[in-house]
Short mmCIF file of C-alpha atoms in Angstrom, two decimals:
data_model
loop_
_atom_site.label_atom_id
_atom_site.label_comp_id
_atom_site.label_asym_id
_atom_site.label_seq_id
_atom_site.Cartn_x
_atom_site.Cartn_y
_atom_site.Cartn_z
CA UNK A 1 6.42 53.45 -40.53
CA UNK A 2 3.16 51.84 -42.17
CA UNK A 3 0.75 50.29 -39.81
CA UNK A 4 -1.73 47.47 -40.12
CA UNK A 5 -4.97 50.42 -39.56
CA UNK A 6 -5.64 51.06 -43.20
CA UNK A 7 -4.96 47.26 -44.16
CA UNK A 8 -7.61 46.03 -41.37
CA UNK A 9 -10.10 48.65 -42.35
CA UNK A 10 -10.33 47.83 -45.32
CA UNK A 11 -10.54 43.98 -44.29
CA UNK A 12 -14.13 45.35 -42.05
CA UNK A 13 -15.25 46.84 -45.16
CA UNK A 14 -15.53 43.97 -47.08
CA UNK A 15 -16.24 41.38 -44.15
CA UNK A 16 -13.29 39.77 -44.05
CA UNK A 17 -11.57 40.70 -41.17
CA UNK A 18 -10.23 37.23 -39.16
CA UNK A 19 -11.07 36.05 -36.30
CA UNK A 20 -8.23 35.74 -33.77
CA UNK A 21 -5.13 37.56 -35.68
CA UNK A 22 -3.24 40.00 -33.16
CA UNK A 23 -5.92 39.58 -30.36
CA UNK A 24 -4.95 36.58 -29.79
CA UNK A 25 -1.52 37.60 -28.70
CA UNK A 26 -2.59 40.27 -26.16
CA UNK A 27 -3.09 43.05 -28.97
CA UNK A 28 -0.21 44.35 -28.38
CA UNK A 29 0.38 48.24 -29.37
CA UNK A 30 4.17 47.61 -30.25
CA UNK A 31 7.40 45.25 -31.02
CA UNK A 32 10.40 45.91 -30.00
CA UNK A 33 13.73 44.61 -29.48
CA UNK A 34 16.46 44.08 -26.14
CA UNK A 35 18.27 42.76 -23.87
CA UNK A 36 17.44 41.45 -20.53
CA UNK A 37 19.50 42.14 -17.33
CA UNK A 38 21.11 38.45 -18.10
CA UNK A 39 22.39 39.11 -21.08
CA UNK A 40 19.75 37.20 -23.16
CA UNK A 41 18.36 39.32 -26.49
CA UNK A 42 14.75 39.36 -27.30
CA UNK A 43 11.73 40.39 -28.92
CA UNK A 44 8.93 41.67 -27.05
CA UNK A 45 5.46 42.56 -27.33
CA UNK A 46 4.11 45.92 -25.12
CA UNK A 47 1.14 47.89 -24.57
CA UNK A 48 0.95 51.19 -25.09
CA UNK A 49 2.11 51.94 -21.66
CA UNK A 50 5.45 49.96 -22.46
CA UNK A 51 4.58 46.78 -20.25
CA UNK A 52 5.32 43.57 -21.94
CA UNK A 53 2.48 41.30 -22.61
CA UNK A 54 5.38 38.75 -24.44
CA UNK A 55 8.78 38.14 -24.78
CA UNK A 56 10.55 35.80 -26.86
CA UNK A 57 14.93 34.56 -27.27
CA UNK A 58 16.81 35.60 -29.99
CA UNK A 59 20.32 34.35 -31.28
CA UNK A 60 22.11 37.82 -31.32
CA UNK A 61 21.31 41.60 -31.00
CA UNK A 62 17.79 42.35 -32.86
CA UNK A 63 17.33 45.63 -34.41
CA UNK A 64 13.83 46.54 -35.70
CA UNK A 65 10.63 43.90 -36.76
CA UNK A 66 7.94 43.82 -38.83
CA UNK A 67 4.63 42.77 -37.84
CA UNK A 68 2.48 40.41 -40.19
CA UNK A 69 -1.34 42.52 -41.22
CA UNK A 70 -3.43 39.85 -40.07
CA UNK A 71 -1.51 36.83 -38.37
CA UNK A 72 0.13 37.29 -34.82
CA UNK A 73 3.49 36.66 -36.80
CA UNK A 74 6.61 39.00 -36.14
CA UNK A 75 9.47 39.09 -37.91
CA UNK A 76 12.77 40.08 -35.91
CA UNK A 77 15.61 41.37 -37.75
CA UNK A 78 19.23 40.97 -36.40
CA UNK A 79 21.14 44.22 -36.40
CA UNK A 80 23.05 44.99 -39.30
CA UNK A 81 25.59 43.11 -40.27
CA UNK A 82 23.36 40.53 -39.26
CA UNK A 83 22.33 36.89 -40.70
CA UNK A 84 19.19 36.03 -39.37
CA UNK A 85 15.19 37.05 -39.66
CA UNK A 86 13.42 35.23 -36.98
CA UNK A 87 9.25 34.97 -37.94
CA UNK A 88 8.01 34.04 -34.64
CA UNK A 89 4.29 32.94 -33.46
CA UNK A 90 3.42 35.31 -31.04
CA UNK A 91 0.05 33.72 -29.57
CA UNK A 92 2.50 30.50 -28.62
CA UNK A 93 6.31 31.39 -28.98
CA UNK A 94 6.90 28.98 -31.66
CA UNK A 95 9.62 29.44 -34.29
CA UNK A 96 7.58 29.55 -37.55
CA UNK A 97 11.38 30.00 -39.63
CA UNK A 98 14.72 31.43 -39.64
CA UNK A 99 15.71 33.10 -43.05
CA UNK A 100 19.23 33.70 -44.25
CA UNK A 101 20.11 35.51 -47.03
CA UNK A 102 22.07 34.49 -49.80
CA UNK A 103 26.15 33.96 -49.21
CA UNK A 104 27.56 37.41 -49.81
CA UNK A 105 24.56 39.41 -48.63
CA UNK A 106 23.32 40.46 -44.69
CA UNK A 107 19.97 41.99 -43.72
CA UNK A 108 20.47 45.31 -42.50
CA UNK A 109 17.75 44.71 -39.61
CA UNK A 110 14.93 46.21 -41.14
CA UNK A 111 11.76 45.00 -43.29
CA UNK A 112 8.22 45.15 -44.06
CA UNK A 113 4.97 42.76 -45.47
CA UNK A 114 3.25 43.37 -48.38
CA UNK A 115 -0.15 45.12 -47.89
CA UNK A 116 -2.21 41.36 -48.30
CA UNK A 117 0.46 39.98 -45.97
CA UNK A 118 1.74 37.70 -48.64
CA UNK A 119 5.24 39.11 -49.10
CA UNK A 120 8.05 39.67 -46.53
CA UNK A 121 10.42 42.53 -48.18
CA UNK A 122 14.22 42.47 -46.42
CA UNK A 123 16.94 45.31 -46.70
CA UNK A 124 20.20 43.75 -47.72
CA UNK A 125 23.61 44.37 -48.58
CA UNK A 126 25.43 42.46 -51.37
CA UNK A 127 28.61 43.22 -49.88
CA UNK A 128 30.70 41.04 -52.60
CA UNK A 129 28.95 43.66 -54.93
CA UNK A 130 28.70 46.72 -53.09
CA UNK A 131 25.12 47.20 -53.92
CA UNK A 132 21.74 47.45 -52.11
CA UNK A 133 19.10 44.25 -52.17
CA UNK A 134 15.76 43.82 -51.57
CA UNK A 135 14.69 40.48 -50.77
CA UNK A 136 11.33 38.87 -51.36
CA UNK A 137 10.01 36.39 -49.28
CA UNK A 138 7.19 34.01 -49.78
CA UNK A 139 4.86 35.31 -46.56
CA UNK A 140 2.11 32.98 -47.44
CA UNK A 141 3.80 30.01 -47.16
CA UNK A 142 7.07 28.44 -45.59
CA UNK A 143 8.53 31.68 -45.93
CA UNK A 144 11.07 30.47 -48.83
CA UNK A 145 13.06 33.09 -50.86
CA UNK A 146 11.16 34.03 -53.99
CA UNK A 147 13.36 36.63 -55.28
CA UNK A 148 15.65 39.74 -55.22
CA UNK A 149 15.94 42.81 -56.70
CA UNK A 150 17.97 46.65 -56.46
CA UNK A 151 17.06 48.86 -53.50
CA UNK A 152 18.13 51.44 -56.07
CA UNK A 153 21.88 52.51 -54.09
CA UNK A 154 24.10 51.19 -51.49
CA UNK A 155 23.48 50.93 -47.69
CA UNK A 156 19.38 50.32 -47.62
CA UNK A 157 18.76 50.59 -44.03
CA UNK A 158 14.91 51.37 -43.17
CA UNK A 159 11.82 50.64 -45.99
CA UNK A 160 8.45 51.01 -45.48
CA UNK A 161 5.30 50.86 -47.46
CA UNK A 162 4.28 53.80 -49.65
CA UNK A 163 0.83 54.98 -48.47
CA UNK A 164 0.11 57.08 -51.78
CA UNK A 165 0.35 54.75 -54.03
CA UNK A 166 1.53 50.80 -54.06
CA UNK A 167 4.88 50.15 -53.48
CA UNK A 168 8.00 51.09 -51.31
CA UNK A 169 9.86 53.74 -50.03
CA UNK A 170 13.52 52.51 -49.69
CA UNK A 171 16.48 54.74 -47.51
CA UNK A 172 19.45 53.75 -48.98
CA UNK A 173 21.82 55.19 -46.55
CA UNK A 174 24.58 55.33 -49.31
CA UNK A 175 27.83 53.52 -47.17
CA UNK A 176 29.64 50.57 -48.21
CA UNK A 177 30.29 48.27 -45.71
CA UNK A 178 31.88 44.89 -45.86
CA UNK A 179 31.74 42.09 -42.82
CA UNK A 180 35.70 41.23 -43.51
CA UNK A 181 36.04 45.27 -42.46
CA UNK A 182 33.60 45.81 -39.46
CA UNK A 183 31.52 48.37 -39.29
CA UNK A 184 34.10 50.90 -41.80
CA UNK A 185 32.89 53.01 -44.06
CA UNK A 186 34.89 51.98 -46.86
CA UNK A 187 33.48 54.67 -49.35
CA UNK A 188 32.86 58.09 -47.38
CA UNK A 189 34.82 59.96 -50.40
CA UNK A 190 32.09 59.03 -52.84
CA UNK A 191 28.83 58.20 -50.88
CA UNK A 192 25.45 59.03 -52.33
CA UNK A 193 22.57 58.33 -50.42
CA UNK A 194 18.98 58.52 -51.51
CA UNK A 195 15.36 57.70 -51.15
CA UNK A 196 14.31 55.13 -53.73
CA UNK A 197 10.45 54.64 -54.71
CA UNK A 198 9.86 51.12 -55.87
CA UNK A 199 6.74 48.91 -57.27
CA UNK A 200 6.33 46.01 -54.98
CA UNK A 201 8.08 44.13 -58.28
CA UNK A 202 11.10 46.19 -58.06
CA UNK A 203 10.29 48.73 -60.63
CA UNK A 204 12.19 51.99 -59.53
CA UNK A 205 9.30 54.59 -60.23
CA UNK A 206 10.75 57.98 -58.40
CA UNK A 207 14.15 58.94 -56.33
CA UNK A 208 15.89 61.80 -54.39
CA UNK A 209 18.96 62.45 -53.38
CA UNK A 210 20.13 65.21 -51.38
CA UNK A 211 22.36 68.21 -52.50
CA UNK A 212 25.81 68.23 -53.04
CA UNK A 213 26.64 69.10 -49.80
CA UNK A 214 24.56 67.20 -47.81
CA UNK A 215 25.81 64.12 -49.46
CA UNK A 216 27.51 62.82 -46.22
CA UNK A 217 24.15 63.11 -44.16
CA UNK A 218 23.49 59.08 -44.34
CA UNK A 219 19.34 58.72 -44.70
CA UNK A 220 18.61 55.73 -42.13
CA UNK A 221 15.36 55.54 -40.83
CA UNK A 222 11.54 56.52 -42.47
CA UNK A 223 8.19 57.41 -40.92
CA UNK A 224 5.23 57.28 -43.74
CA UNK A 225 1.85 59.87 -43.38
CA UNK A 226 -1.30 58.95 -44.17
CA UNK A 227 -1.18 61.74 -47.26
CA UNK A 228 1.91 59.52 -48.23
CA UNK A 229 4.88 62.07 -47.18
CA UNK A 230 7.40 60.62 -46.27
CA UNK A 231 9.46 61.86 -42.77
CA UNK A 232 13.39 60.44 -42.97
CA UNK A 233 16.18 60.75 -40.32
CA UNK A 234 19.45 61.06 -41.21
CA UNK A 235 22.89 60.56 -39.19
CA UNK A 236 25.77 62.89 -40.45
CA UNK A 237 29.24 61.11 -41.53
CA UNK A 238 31.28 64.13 -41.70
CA UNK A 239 33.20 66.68 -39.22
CA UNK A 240 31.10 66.41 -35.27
CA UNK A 241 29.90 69.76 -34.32
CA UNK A 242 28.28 71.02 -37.49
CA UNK A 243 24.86 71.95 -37.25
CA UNK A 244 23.37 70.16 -39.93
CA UNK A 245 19.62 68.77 -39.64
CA UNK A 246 18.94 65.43 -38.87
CA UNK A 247 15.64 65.02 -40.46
CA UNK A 248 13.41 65.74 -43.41
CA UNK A 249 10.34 65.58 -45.32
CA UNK A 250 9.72 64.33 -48.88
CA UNK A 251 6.83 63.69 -51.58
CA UNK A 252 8.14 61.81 -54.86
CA UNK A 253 8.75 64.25 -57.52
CA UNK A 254 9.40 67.51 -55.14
CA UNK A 255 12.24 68.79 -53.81
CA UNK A 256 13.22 67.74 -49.46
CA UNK A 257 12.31 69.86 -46.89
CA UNK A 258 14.91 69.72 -44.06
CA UNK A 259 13.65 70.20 -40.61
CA UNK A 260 14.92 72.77 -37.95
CA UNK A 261 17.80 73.38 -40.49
CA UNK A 262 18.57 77.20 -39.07
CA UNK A 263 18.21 76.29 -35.15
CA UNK A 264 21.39 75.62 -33.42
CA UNK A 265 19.31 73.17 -31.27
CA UNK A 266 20.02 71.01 -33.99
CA UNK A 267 23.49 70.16 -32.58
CA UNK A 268 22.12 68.38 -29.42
CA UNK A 269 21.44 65.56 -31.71
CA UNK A 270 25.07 65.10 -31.93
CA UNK A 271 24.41 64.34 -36.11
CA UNK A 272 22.51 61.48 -35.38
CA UNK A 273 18.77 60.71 -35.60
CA UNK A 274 17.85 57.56 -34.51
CA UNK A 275 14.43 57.48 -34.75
CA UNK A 276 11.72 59.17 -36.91
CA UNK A 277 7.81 59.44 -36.29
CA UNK A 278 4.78 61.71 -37.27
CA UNK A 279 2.52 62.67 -34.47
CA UNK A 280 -1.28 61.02 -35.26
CA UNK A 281 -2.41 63.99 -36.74
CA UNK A 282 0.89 64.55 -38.76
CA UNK A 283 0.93 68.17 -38.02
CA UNK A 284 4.04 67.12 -36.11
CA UNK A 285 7.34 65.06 -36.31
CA UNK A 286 9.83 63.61 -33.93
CA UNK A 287 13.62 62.33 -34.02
CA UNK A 288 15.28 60.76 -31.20
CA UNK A 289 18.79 60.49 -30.78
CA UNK A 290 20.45 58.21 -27.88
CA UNK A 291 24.07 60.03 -28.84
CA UNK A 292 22.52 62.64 -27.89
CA UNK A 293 19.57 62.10 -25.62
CA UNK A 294 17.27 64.26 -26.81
CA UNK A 295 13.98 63.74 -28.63
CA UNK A 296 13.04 66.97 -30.25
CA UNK A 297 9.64 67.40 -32.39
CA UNK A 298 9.31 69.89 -35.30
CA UNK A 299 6.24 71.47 -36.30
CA UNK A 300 5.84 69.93 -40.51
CA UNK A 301 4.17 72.92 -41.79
CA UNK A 302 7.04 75.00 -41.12
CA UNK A 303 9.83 73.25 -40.36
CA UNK A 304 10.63 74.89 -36.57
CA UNK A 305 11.67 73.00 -33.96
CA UNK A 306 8.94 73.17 -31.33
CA UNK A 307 10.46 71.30 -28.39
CA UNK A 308 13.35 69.37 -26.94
CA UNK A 309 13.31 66.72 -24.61
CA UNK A 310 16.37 65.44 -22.27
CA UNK A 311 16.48 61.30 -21.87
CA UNK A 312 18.92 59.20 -21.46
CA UNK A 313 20.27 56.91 -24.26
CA UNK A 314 16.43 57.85 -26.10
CA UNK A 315 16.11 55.90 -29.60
CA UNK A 316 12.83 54.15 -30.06
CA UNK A 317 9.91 56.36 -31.22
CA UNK A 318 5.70 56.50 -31.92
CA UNK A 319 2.79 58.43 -32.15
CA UNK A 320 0.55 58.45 -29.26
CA UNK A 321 -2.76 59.90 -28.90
CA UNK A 322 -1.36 63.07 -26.99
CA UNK A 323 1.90 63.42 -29.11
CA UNK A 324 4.65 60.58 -29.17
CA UNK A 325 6.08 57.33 -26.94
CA UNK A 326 9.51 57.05 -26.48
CA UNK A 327 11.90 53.96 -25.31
CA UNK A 328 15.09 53.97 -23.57
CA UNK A 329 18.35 51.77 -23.23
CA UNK A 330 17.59 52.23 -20.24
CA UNK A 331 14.36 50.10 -20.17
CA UNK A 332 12.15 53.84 -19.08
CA UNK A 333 9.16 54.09 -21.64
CA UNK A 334 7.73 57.90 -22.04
CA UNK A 335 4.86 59.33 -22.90
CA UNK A 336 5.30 63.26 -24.22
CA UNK A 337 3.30 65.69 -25.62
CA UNK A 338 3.09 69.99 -24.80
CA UNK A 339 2.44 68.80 -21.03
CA UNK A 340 6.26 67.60 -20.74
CA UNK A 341 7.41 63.96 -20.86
CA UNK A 342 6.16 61.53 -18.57
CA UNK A 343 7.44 58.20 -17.19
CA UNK A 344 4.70 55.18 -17.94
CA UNK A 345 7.16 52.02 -17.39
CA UNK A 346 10.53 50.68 -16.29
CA UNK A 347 11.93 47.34 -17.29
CA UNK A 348 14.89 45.65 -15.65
CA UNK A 349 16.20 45.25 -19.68
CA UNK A 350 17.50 47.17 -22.14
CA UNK A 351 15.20 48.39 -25.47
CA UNK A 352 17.31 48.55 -28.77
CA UNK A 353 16.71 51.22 -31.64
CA UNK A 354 13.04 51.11 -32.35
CA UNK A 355 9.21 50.68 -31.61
CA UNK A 356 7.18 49.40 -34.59
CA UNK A 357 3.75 49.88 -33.80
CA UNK A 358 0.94 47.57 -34.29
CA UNK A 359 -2.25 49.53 -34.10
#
């Protein structure tokens, strides 16, 4: 997932970096969602040793966030089928807005700014249309509804910003859902999923889908390189127990590489990544899965799976200087690298799916 460093570089460059922005909310190094031991969801700001430097209430269950480039603003998404994007103040706590998409659409609880921080960019189903949305959100001013436009297939779960070239990277995860049905997957017979490369207006410049037989192998979740690869994770819909792989690597206009596609190890993931990160470097790449608690890290040259770590109910993932950070339901926050995994933290709450870094 993009992160503000090549935005506010570029701001130093030229002199224009601001003066308060995220440091005036504790710099924190990510966002995250939970729940506290009373029962009360929330989005909170941590350092990079997982201790929270703010916390703020949420209506329902969050699921990811997106942080704004140069404003303390953070967006918290509600977890799919959700109705609500919360943009929060995080210097004072203050609700800044609470978007809703259109009737017939729900955000699917992920999202991203524009590189300038004038856009907010939503993942939404049109459920009355069975077809993938992106939403476009005025960022630069009361955060009104500018426009909509394909995500280029059905289910768009995680998006991030291209790194390459301008634009988006969309994983359309290729289920239809409806609210009047749950959580069913109403079209498993048929289900395509793809990546989707899209101008910031919409434009679908370049897209991959996977083969034939991978079709069922949902793509849910992206991590973006600085070279503009793009690392996806991917949770399998058909028979439990095949040993399938869970994530992959992809440049437009090239064919995926799957990860660790030959090791049986692949089966502790129980067909589910949750979570998908590049090391700093990018020589490496990790995928959590709490189904399966285990976080296991793949060498990207190659594709091998390098090493597997046991934790319980693991989902949210980051680079870290020495190799990765890892969250728990369980409120534990890791650090691991080759030297093992190592507790740093332990909240009386519960973290949810991800950690969106911030620096």
């Amino acid at each position: 997932m993009t992160t503000r460093r090549g935005f506010l570089a570029g701001l130093l460059a030229t002199g224009l970096a601001p003066n308060a922005g995220w440091a005036s909310a504790g710099n924190p190094a990510f966002l995250t969602a939970g729940k506290d031991a009373g029962g009360t969801f929330l989005l909170a700001g941590l350092t990079r040793e997982g201790e929270i430097l703010f916390r703020h209430a949420l209506p329902g269950r969050g699921h990811a966030a997106a942080a704004h480039p140069i404003r303390p603003e953070a967006v918290a998404f509600a977890r799919r089928p959700g109705r609500f994007a919360d943009v929060i103040d995080c210097r004072s706590g203050a609700a800044i807005a609470r978007l809703e998409p259109p009737a017939g659409h729900h955000f699917y609880g992920h999202g991203t700014f524009s590189p300038d921080g004038s856009r907010l960019f939503t993942t939404e189903n049109d459920y009355e249309n069975a077809r993938g949305v992106i939403g476009v959100w005025d960022a630069a001013g009361s955060y009104r509804r500018i426009t909509a436009y394909s995500s280029g297939g059905i289910g768009p779960h995680d998006m991030a910003l291209r790194r390459d070239a301008p634009g988006l990277v969309v994983a359309n995860g290729g289920i239809e859902t409806h609210p009047d049905s749950g959580r069913a997957k109403l079209n498993l017979a048929d289900m395509r999923p793809n990546l989707s490369y899209l101008s910031l207006e919409g434009e679908l410049q370049a897209q991959m889908e996977l083969p034939q037989e991978l079709r069922l192998n949902s793509i849910r979740h992206l991590a973006v390189r600085a070279d503009g690869t793009v690392g996806f994770a991917m949770q399998w819909q058909g028979d439990p127990g095949e040993q399938l792989p869970a994530a992959g690597l992809h440049r437009p206009g090239t064919a995926p590489r799957l990860m660790a596609e030959d090791d049986a190890r692949v089966l502790n993931l129980n067909g589910y990544g949750g979570s998908v990160a590049f090391s700093a470097d990018g020589s490496r790449i990790g995928v959590t899965s709490p189904r399966g608690g285990v976080l296991q890290v793949m060498d990207t040259a190659s594709g091998a799976l390098l090493r597997e770590f046991r934790m319980h109910d693991v989902c949210g993932l980051a680079a870290s200087a020495g190799g990765f950070t890892a969250s728990t339901g369980t409120g534990q926050f890791f650090a691991v690298s080759d030297a093992g995994q190592h507790p740093l933290h332990r909240a009386d709450l519960a973290w949810d799916n991800h950690l969106i870094p911030l620096i």
